[in-house]
Amino acid sequence: MKKIAFLSFGHWTASPQSQTQSAADTLLQSIDLAVEAERLGMDGAYFRVHHFARQLASPFPLLAAVGAKTRKIEIGTAVIDMRYENPHYMAEDAGAADLIAGGRLQLGISRGSPEQVIDGWGYFGYTPGKGESGADMGRRHAKEFFELLRGKGFAQPNPRPMFPNPPGLLRLEPYSEGLRDRIWWGAGSNATAVWAARLGMNLQSSTLKFDETGEPFHIQQAAQIRAFRAAWKEAGHSRTPRVSVSRSIFALIDDRDRAYFGRGGEEQDKIGFIDGNRQAVFGRGYAAEPDALIEELRKDEAITEADTLLLTVPNQLGVAYNAHVLEAILTTVAPALGWR
């Protein structure tokens, strides 16, 4: 394991028990937690995108703000639902945010998962083409976005422009060199992991995937990662790809930790259904005293296969407590797993 980052869904609830009661709380606390994570020596700050929900949604203002407030930490998403995205506008937003951050963006994108409303992308003005599903449309948007990040000119310039143009066809601006190598695909199956590898995207694998063999989640996820790497090698790409996995992991070191997470109930994988009646396996969570936690995590084959671990955080418990959660992992668990 080379890198450890946090992953926030950015929930907010107008409840006395929540430290995050509004969208403003979520956004401002997300920036503060990224600053704290950098101070602790963490490698990345990642954010989930969900539309029509009381969670983080439009990522680029947040990514740009985190980029302006930090200096070293990677700043990413896991993931942006491409069914909702205009690839051209997204390429401009991503280029701007990456330049503000000094080339630290790590953008996870995907074809999308079940959402809060039926066919929500339709309200954003997007409709699948003839014979396409919503997932197909998401992958089409992703390929178009990925191609735009090459920075090649494609638009015919106006012969009488308002401002002088460089010679040749025009590309989207601002353009950030190297961002294309920092695009990740959130894959829910082995086939889409292979698809991403052939295109040249890095791989994000979350806490669920389609159940393809009936084996434990971490074993299926490790096989997915190996299939991705084999396809990458076969495609002949010149660089080494990145691979991340997401986990809920809590080191129980004080009474607060034990009260919040020491009651058990997350020690086993769960089976559910997504995309109608397609069976999926949801990975277990981890919560234990540090020594026991280390032994459990060493048995997780997917964590061993990946180079980056994304730790999901309970953001409604506030910045101070989440910084404590992250520091506990970094100091009592991560070194024994090969970090740093």
Coordinates of N, CA, C and O in Angstrom, one line a residue, residues 108-178:
G108 N -12.0 10.4 -10.3 CA -12.7 9.1 -10.5 C -14.1 9.4 -11.2 O -14.8 10.2 -10.7
I109 N -14.3 8.7 -12.3 CA -15.6 8.8 -13.0 C -16.2 7.5 -13.2 O -15.5 6.4 -13.1
S110 N -17.5 7.4 -13.6 CA -18.1 6.1 -13.8 C -19.4 6.3 -14.6 O -19.8 7.4 -14.8
R111 N -19.9 5.2 -15.0 CA -21.2 5.2 -15.8 C -22.4 5.5 -14.8 O -23.5 5.8 -15.3
G112 N -22.2 5.4 -13.5 CA -23.2 5.8 -12.6 C -23.8 4.6 -11.9 O -23.8 3.5 -12.4
S113 N -24.4 4.9 -10.7 CA -25.1 3.8 -9.9 C -26.5 4.2 -9.7 O -26.9 5.3 -10.1
P114 N -27.3 3.4 -9.0 CA -28.7 3.8 -8.8 C -28.8 5.2 -8.0 O -28.0 5.4 -7.1
E115 N -29.7 6.0 -8.4 CA -29.7 7.4 -7.9 C -31.0 7.6 -7.2 O -31.9 6.8 -7.0
Q116 N -31.2 8.9 -6.7 CA -32.3 9.2 -5.8 C -33.6 9.4 -6.6 O -34.7 9.2 -6.0
V117 N -33.5 9.7 -7.9 CA -34.7 9.9 -8.7 C -34.6 9.0 -9.9 O -33.5 8.5 -10.3
I118 N -35.7 8.8 -10.6 CA -35.8 7.9 -11.8 C -35.2 8.7 -13.0 O -35.6 9.8 -13.3
D119 N -34.2 8.2 -13.6 CA -33.6 8.8 -14.8 C -33.2 10.2 -14.6 O -33.6 11.1 -15.4
G120 N -32.5 10.5 -13.5 CA -32.3 11.9 -13.1 C -31.5 12.7 -14.2 O -31.6 13.9 -14.2
W121 N -30.7 12.0 -14.9 CA -29.9 12.7 -16.0 C -30.8 13.4 -17.0 O -30.4 14.3 -17.6
G122 N -32.0 12.9 -17.1 CA -33.0 13.5 -18.0 C -33.3 15.0 -17.6 O -33.5 15.8 -18.5
Y123 N -33.3 15.2 -16.3 CA -33.6 16.6 -15.9 C -32.4 17.5 -16.2 O -32.5 18.7 -16.2
F124 N -31.2 16.9 -16.4 CA -30.0 17.7 -16.8 C -29.9 17.9 -18.3 O -29.0 18.5 -18.8
G125 N -30.9 17.3 -19.0 CA -30.9 17.5 -20.5 C -30.3 16.4 -21.3 O -30.1 16.5 -22.5
Y126 N -30.0 15.2 -20.7 CA -29.3 14.1 -21.4 C -30.3 12.9 -21.6 O -31.0 12.5 -20.6
T127 N -30.3 12.4 -22.8 CA -31.1 11.3 -23.1 C -30.3 10.2 -23.8 O -29.5 10.6 -24.8
P128 N -30.3 9.0 -23.4 CA -29.6 7.9 -24.1 C -30.0 7.9 -25.6 O -31.2 8.1 -26.0
G129 N -29.0 7.6 -26.5 CA -29.3 7.5 -27.9 C -30.1 6.2 -28.2 O -30.4 5.4 -27.3
K130 N -30.5 6.0 -29.4 CA -31.2 4.9 -29.9 C -30.5 3.6 -29.6 O -29.3 3.4 -29.9
G131 N -31.1 2.7 -28.8 CA -30.4 1.4 -28.5 C -29.5 1.5 -27.3 O -28.9 0.5 -26.9
E132 N -29.4 2.7 -26.7 CA -28.5 2.9 -25.5 C -29.2 2.8 -24.2 O -30.4 3.2 -24.1
S133 N -28.5 2.3 -23.2 CA -29.0 2.4 -21.8 C -28.4 3.6 -21.2 O -27.5 4.3 -21.8
G134 N -28.8 4.0 -20.0 CA -28.2 5.0 -19.3 C -26.7 4.8 -19.0 O -25.9 5.7 -19.1
A135 N -26.4 3.5 -18.7 CA -25.0 3.1 -18.5 C -24.2 3.3 -19.8 O -23.0 3.8 -19.7
D136 N -24.8 2.9 -20.9 CA -24.1 3.1 -22.2 C -23.8 4.6 -22.4 O -22.7 5.0 -22.9
M137 N -24.8 5.5 -22.1 CA -24.6 6.9 -22.3 C -23.5 7.4 -21.4 O -22.7 8.3 -21.8
G138 N -23.4 6.9 -20.2 CA -22.4 7.3 -19.2 C -21.0 7.0 -19.8 O -20.1 7.8 -19.7
R139 N -20.9 5.8 -20.3 CA -19.6 5.4 -20.9 C -19.2 6.2 -22.1 O -18.1 6.5 -22.3
R140 N -20.2 6.5 -22.9 CA -20.0 7.4 -24.1 C -19.5 8.8 -23.7 O -18.5 9.3 -24.2
H141 N -20.2 9.4 -22.7 CA -19.7 10.7 -22.1 C -18.3 10.6 -21.6 O -17.5 11.5 -21.8
A142 N -18.0 9.4 -20.9 CA -16.7 9.3 -20.3 C -15.6 9.2 -21.4 O -14.5 9.8 -21.3
K143 N -15.8 8.5 -22.5 CA -14.9 8.4 -23.6 C -14.7 9.7 -24.3 O -13.5 10.1 -24.6
E144 N -15.7 10.5 -24.4 CA -15.6 11.8 -25.0 C -14.8 12.7 -24.2 O -13.9 13.4 -24.6
F145 N -15.1 12.7 -22.9 CA -14.3 13.5 -21.9 C -12.9 13.2 -21.9 O -12.0 14.0 -22.0
F146 N -12.6 11.9 -21.9 CA -11.2 11.4 -21.9 C -10.5 11.8 -23.1 O -9.3 12.1 -23.1
E147 N -11.1 11.7 -24.3 CA -10.5 12.1 -25.5 C -10.2 13.6 -25.5 O -9.2 14.1 -26.0
L148 N -11.1 14.4 -25.0 CA -10.9 15.9 -25.0 C -9.7 16.3 -24.1 O -9.0 17.3 -24.4
L149 N -9.4 15.4 -23.1 CA -8.2 15.7 -22.3 C -6.9 15.5 -23.0 O -5.8 15.8 -22.4
R150 N -6.9 15.0 -24.2 CA -5.7 14.9 -25.0 C -5.2 16.3 -25.3 O -4.0 16.5 -25.6
G151 N -6.1 17.3 -25.4 CA -5.7 18.7 -25.7 C -5.5 18.9 -27.2 O -4.9 19.9 -27.6
K152 N -6.0 18.1 -28.0 CA -5.9 18.3 -29.5 C -7.0 19.2 -30.0 O -8.1 19.2 -29.5
G153 N -6.6 20.1 -30.9 CA -7.6 21.0 -31.5 C -8.6 20.3 -32.4 O -8.3 19.3 -33.1
F154 N -9.9 20.7 -32.3 CA -10.9 20.1 -33.1 C -12.0 21.1 -33.6 O -12.8 20.7 -34.4
A155 N -12.0 22.3 -33.1 CA -13.0 23.3 -33.4 C -12.5 24.3 -34.5 O -11.4 24.8 -34.3
Q156 N -13.3 24.5 -35.5 CA -12.9 25.4 -36.6 C -12.9 26.9 -36.1 O -14.0 27.3 -35.6
P157 N -11.8 27.6 -36.2 CA -11.8 29.0 -35.6 C -12.7 29.9 -36.5 O -12.8 29.7 -37.7
N158 N -13.2 30.9 -35.9 CA -13.9 32.0 -36.6 C -12.9 32.8 -37.4 O -11.9 33.2 -36.8
P159 N -13.2 33.1 -38.6 CA -12.2 33.9 -39.4 C -12.1 35.3 -38.9 O -11.2 36.0 -39.2
R160 N -13.1 35.8 -38.2 CA -13.1 37.2 -37.6 C -13.4 37.1 -36.1 O -14.4 37.5 -35.7
P161 N -12.4 36.5 -35.4 CA -12.7 36.3 -34.0 C -12.6 37.7 -33.2 O -12.0 38.6 -33.6
M162 N -13.2 37.6 -32.0 CA -13.1 38.8 -31.1 C -11.6 39.0 -30.7 O -11.1 40.1 -30.5
F163 N -10.9 37.9 -30.4 CA -9.5 38.0 -30.0 C -8.6 37.1 -31.0 O -9.2 36.1 -31.6
P164 N -7.4 37.4 -31.2 CA -6.5 36.6 -32.1 C -6.5 35.1 -31.6 O -6.4 34.8 -30.4
N165 N -6.5 34.2 -32.6 CA -6.4 32.8 -32.3 C -5.1 32.2 -32.7 O -4.4 32.8 -33.6
P166 N -4.6 31.2 -32.0 CA -3.4 30.5 -32.4 C -3.7 29.8 -33.7 O -4.9 29.6 -34.1
P167 N -2.7 29.4 -34.5 CA -3.0 28.7 -35.8 C -3.6 27.3 -35.6 O -3.4 26.7 -34.5
G168 N -4.4 26.9 -36.6 CA -5.0 25.6 -36.6 C -6.3 25.5 -35.8 O -6.9 26.5 -35.4
L169 N -6.8 24.3 -35.7 CA -8.0 24.0 -34.9 C -7.8 24.3 -33.5 O -6.7 24.2 -32.9
L170 N -8.9 24.7 -32.8 CA -8.8 25.1 -31.4 C -9.3 24.0 -30.5 O -10.2 23.2 -30.8
R171 N -8.6 24.0 -29.3 CA -9.0 23.0 -28.3 C -9.7 23.8 -27.1 O -9.8 25.0 -27.1
L172 N -10.2 23.0 -26.2 CA -10.9 23.7 -25.0 C -9.8 24.2 -24.1 O -8.7 23.6 -23.9
E173 N -10.1 25.3 -23.5 CA -9.2 26.0 -22.5 C -10.0 26.2 -21.2 O -11.2 26.4 -21.3
P174 N -9.3 26.3 -20.1 CA -7.8 26.0 -19.9 C -7.5 24.6 -20.0 O -8.3 23.7 -19.6
Y175 N -6.3 24.3 -20.5 CA -5.8 22.9 -20.7 C -4.8 22.6 -19.6 O -3.9 23.4 -19.4
S176 N -4.9 21.5 -19.0 CA -3.9 21.1 -17.9 C -3.2 19.9 -18.4 O -3.7 18.8 -18.5
E177 N -1.9 20.1 -18.7 CA -1.0 19.0 -19.1 C -1.0 17.9 -18.1 O -0.7 18.2 -16.9
G178 N -1.2 16.6 -18.5 CA -1.0 15.5 -17.5 C -2.3 15.1 -16.8 O -2.3 14.0 -16.2

